[in-house]
Short mmCIF file of C-alpha atoms in Angstrom, two decimals:
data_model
loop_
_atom_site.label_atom_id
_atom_site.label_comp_id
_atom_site.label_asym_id
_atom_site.label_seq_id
_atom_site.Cartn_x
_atom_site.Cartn_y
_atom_site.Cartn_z
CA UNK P 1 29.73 15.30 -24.00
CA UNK P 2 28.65 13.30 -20.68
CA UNK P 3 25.15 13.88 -21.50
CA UNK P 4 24.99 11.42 -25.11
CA UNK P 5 26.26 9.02 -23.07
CA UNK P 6 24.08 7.28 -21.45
CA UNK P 7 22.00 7.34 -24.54
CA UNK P 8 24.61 5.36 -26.73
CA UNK P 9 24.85 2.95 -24.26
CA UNK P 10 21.80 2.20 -24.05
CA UNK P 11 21.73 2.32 -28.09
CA UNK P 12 24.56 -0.24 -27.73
CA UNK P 13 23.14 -2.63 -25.32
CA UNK P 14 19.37 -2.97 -26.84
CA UNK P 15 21.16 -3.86 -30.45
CA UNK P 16 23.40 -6.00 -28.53
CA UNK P 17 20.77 -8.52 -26.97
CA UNK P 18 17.61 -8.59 -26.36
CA UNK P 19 17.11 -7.56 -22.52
CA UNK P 20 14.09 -8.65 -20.23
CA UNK P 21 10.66 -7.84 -21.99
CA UNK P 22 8.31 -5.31 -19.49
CA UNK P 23 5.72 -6.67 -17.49
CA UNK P 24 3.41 -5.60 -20.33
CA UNK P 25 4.62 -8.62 -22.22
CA UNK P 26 4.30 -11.13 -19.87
CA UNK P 27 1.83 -13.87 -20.96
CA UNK P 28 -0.52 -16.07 -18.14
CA UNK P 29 1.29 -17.47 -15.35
CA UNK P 30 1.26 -20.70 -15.74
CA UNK P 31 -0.25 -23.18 -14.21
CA UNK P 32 2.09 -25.92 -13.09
CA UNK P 33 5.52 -26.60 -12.47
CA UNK P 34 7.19 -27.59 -15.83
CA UNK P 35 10.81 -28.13 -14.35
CA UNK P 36 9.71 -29.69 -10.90
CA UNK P 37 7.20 -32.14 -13.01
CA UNK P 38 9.96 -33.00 -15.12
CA UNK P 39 12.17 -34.04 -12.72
CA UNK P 40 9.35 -35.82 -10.88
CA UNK P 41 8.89 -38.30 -13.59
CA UNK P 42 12.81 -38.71 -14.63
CA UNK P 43 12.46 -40.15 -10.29
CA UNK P 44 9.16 -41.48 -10.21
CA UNK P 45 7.45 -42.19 -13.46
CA UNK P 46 4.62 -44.25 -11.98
CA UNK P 47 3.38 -41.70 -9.35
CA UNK P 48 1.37 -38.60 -10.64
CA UNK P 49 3.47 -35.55 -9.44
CA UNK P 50 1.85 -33.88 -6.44
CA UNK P 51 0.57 -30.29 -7.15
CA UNK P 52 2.50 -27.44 -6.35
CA UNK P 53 0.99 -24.07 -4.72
CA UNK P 54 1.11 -22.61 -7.81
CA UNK P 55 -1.56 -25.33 -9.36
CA UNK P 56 -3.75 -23.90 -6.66
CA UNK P 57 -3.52 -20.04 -7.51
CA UNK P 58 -5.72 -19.13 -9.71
CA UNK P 59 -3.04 -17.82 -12.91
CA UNK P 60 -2.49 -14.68 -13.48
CA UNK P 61 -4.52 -13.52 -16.34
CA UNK P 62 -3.13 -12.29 -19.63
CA UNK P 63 -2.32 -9.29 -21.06
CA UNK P 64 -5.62 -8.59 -23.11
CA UNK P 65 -4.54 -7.49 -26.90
CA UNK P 66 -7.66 -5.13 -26.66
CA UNK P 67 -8.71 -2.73 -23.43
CA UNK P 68 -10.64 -4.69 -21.68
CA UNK P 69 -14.21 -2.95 -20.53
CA UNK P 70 -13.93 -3.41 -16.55
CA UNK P 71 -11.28 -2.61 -13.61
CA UNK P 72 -10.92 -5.75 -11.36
CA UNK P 73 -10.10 -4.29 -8.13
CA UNK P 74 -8.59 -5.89 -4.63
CA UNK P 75 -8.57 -3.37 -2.08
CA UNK P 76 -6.70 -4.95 1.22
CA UNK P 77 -6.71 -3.56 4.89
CA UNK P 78 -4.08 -5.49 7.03
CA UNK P 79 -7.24 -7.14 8.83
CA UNK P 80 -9.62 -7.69 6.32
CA UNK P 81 -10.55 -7.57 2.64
CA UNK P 82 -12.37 -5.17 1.96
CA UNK P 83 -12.86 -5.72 -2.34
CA UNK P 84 -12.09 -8.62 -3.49
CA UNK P 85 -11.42 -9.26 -7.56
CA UNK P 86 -14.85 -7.02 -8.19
CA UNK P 87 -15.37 -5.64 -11.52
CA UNK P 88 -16.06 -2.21 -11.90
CA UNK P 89 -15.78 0.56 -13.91
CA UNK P 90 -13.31 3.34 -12.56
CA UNK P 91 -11.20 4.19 -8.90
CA UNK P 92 -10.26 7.42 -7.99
CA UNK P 93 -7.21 6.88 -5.55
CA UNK P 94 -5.56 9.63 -3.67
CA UNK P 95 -2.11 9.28 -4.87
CA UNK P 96 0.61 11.89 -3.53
CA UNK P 97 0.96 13.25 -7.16
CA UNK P 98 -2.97 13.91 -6.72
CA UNK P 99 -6.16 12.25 -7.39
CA UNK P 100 -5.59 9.82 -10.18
CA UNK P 101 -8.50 8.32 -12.03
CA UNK P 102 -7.73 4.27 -12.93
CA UNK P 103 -10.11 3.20 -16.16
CA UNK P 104 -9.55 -0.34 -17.53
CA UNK P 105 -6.14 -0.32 -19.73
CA UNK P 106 -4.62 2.43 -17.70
CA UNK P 107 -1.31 1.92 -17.64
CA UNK P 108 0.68 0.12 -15.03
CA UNK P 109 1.30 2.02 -12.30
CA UNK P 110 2.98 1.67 -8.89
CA UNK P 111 1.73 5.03 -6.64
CA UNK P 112 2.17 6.11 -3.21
CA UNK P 113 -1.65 7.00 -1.42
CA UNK P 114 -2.01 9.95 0.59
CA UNK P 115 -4.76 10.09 2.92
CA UNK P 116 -7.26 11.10 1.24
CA UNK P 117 -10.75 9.68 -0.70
CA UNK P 118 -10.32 6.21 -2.36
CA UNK P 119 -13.91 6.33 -4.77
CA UNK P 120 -14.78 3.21 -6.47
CA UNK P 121 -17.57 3.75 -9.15
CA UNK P 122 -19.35 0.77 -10.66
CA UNK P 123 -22.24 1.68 -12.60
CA UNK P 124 -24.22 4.74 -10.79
CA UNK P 125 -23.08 3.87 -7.89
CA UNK P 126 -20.37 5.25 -6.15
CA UNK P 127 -18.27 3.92 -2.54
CA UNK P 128 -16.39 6.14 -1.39
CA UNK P 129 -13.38 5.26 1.69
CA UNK P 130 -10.84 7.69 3.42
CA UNK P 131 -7.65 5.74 3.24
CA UNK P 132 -4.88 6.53 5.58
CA UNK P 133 -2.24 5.70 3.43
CA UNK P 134 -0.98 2.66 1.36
CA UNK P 135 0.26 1.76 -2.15
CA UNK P 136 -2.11 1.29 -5.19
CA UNK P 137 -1.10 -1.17 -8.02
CA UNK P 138 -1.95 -1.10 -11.28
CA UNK P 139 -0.81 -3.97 -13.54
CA UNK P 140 -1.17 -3.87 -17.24
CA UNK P 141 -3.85 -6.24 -17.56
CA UNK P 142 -6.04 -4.11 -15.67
CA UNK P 143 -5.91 -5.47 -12.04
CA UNK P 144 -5.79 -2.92 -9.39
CA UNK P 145 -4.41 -3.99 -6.29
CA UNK P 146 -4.58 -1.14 -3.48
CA UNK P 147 -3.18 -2.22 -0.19
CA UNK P 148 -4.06 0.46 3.12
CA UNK P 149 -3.43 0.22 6.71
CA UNK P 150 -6.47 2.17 7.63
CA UNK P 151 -9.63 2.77 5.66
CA UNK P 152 -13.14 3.75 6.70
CA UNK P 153 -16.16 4.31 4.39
CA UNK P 154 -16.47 8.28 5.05
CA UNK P 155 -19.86 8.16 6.82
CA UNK P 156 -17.94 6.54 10.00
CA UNK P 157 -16.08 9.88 10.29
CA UNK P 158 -16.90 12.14 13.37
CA UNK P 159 -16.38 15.96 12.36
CA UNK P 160 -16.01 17.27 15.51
CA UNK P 161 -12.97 15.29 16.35
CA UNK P 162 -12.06 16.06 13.41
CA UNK P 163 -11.82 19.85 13.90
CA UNK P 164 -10.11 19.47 17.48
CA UNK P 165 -7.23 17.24 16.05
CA UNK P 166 -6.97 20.40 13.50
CA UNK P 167 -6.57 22.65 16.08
CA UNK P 168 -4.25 21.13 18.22
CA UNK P 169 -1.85 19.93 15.28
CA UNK P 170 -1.98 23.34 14.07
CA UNK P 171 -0.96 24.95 17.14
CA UNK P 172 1.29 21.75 17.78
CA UNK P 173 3.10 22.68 14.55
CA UNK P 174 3.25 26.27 15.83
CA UNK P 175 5.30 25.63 18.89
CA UNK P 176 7.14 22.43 17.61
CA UNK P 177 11.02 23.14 18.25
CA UNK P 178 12.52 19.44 16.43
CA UNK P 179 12.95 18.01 13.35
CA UNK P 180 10.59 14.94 14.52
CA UNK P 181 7.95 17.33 16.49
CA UNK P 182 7.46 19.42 13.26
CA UNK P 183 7.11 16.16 11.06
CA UNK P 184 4.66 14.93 13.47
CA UNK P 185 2.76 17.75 13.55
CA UNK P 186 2.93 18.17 10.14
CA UNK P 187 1.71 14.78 9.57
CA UNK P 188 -1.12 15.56 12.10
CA UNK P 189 -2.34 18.72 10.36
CA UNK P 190 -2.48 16.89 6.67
CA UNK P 191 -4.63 13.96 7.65
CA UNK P 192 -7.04 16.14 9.47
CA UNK P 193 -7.50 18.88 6.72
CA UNK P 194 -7.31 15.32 4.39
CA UNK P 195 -10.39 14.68 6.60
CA UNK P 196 -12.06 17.56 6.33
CA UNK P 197 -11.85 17.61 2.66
CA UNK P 198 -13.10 14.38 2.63
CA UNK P 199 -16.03 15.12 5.28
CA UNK P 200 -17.48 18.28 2.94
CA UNK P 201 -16.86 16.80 -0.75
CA UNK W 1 25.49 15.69 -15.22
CA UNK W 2 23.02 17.09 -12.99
CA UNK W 3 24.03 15.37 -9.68
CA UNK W 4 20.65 14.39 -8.43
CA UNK W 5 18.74 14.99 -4.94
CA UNK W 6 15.99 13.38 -4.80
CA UNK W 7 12.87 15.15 -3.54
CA UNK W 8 12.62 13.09 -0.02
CA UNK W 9 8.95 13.89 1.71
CA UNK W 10 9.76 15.88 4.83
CA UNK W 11 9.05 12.85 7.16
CA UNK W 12 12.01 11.16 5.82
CA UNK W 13 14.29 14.07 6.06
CA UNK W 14 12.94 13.91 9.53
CA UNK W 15 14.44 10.68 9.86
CA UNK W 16 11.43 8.90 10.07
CA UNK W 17 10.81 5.61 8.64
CA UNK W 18 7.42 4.85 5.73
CA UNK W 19 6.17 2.48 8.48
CA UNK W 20 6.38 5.20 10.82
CA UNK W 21 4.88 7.55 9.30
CA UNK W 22 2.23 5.04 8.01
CA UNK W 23 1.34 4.22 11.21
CA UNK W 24 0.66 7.16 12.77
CA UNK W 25 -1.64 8.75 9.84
CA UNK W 26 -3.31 5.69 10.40
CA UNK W 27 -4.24 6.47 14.26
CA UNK W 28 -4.53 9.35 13.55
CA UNK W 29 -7.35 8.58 11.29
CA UNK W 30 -8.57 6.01 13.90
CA UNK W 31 -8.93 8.46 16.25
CA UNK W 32 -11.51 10.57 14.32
CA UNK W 33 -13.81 7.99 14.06
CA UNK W 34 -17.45 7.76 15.30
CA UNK W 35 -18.06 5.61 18.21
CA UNK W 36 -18.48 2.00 18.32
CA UNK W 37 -16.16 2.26 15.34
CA UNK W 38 -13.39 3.86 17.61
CA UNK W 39 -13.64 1.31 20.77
CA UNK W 40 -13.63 -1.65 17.33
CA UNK W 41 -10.41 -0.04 16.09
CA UNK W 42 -8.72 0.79 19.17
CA UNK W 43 -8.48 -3.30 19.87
CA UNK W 44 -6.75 -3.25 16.26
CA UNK W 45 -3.67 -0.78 17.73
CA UNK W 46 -2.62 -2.91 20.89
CA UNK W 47 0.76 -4.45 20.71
CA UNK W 48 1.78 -7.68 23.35
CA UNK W 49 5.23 -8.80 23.20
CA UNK W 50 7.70 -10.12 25.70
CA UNK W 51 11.61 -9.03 25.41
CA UNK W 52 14.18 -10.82 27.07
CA UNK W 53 17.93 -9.98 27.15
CA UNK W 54 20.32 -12.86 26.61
CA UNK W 55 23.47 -13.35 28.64
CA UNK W 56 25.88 -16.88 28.81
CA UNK W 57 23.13 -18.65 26.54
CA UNK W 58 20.43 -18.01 28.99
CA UNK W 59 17.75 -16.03 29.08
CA UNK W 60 17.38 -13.27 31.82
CA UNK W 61 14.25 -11.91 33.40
CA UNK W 62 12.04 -11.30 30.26
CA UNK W 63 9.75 -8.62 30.73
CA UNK W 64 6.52 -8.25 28.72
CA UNK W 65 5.41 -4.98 27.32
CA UNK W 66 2.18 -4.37 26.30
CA UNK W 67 1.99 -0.60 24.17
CA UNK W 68 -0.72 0.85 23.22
CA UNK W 69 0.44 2.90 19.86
CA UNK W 70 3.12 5.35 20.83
CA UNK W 71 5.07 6.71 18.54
#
């Protein structure tokens, strides 16, 4: 009986009025401040209104009708940019449900990165980064934002260390007695063989 | 009504934080790299602040801590 529930309520409720359209239907952000203008010249009509921040940003843009034909991607580290609004063709992000390929009206998405290969393909060319970890946005008018902490093209990657930190988060994991040790080492041994993978594919 | 428990990643049921955790895949990472890379990235982990305990509405000794990342 409990289980119809929810679904007549929400049967009730979406006849009733009509709720807050998705993101999908937003239109452009616009690009000034209808209310504070308004005000402005009710107080001051001689003065032009000063420009808010948002006159500055550049708007968000639309919600194409059709699928548009590139990806604009921002990929952020904490202390630099590293992609900035480029257009390409496809990402590959390591997301923890897996390696999910992003093509221009994908739809939007909000995943979790695990480490793992973040590929960014633009043509015939491909650049590939190991990302420690981070969020990857995907809004429906095919803007990818992926945010990182940590992310190195793969060539900076030494192998060797790579295999040691293996090896000692293995055997760490081994002989971890905690809750916290095991997580840690846990942690430890999926970033390395994350590493790995990414060092021989 | 299936009472629901969410699949938590087994860092959290650890009872560590996502910053946590994000952090230290993240030296972890930095720790694999090739050289001058390393020494450049290794500047990126280092932590300054100063804490200083409050008693009566003044300050006490404060005492400045400098970590490298520990966890």
């Amino acid at each position: 009986m409990y289980r119809q529930a929810s679904r007549r309520l929400i049967q009730a409720l979406g006849n009733g009025g009509r709720r807050r359209p998705f993101s999908t239907d937003l239109p452009a952000a616009p690009t000034e401040d209808a209310a504070f203008v308004e005000a402005w010249r009710k107080v001051a009509p001689n003065i032009d209104p000063p420009k808010t921040p948002l006159a500055f940003m550049k708007p968000r843009p639309p919600t194409p009708s059709s699928i548009p034909s590139k990806l604009t991607v921002n990929f952020v580290l904490p202390y630099q940019s590293e992609i900035a609004n480029k257009e390409v063709d496809m990402v590959i992000v390591p997301a923890t449900t897996g390696q999910m390929g992003v093509l221009p009206g994908h739809v939007a998405t909000i995943a979790e990165l695990k480490p793992g290969v973040l590929s960014v393909h633009e043509g015939n060319e491909v650049t590939k980064y190991f990302v420690s970890s981070g969020f990857a946005f995907i809004h429906a008018n095919s803007v990818t934002d992926i945010v990182a902490v940590e992310a190195v093209p793969v060539d900076r990657i030494d192998p060797s260390l790579v295999q040691k930190g293996l090896a000692d988060f293995t055997q760490k994991l081994n002989s971890a007695t905690t809750d916290l040790e095991k997580a840690e080492a846990q942690i430890g041994v999926d970033v390395h063989s994350a590493l790995n993978a990414a060092l021989s594919g | 009504m299936a009472s629901t428990a969410a699949a938590v990643p087994f860092w959290r049921a650890a009872g560590m934080t996502y910053i946590t955790y994000s952090n230290i895949c993240a030296s972890l990472v930095r720790g694999c790299l090739k050289e001058p890379y390393r020494s450049d990235a290794g500047a990126r982990e280092k932590v300054h602040f100063a804490v200083s305990k409050w008693a009566n509405g003044k300050p006490e000794k404060s005492s400045i801590r400098s970590d490298s990342h520990s966890e």
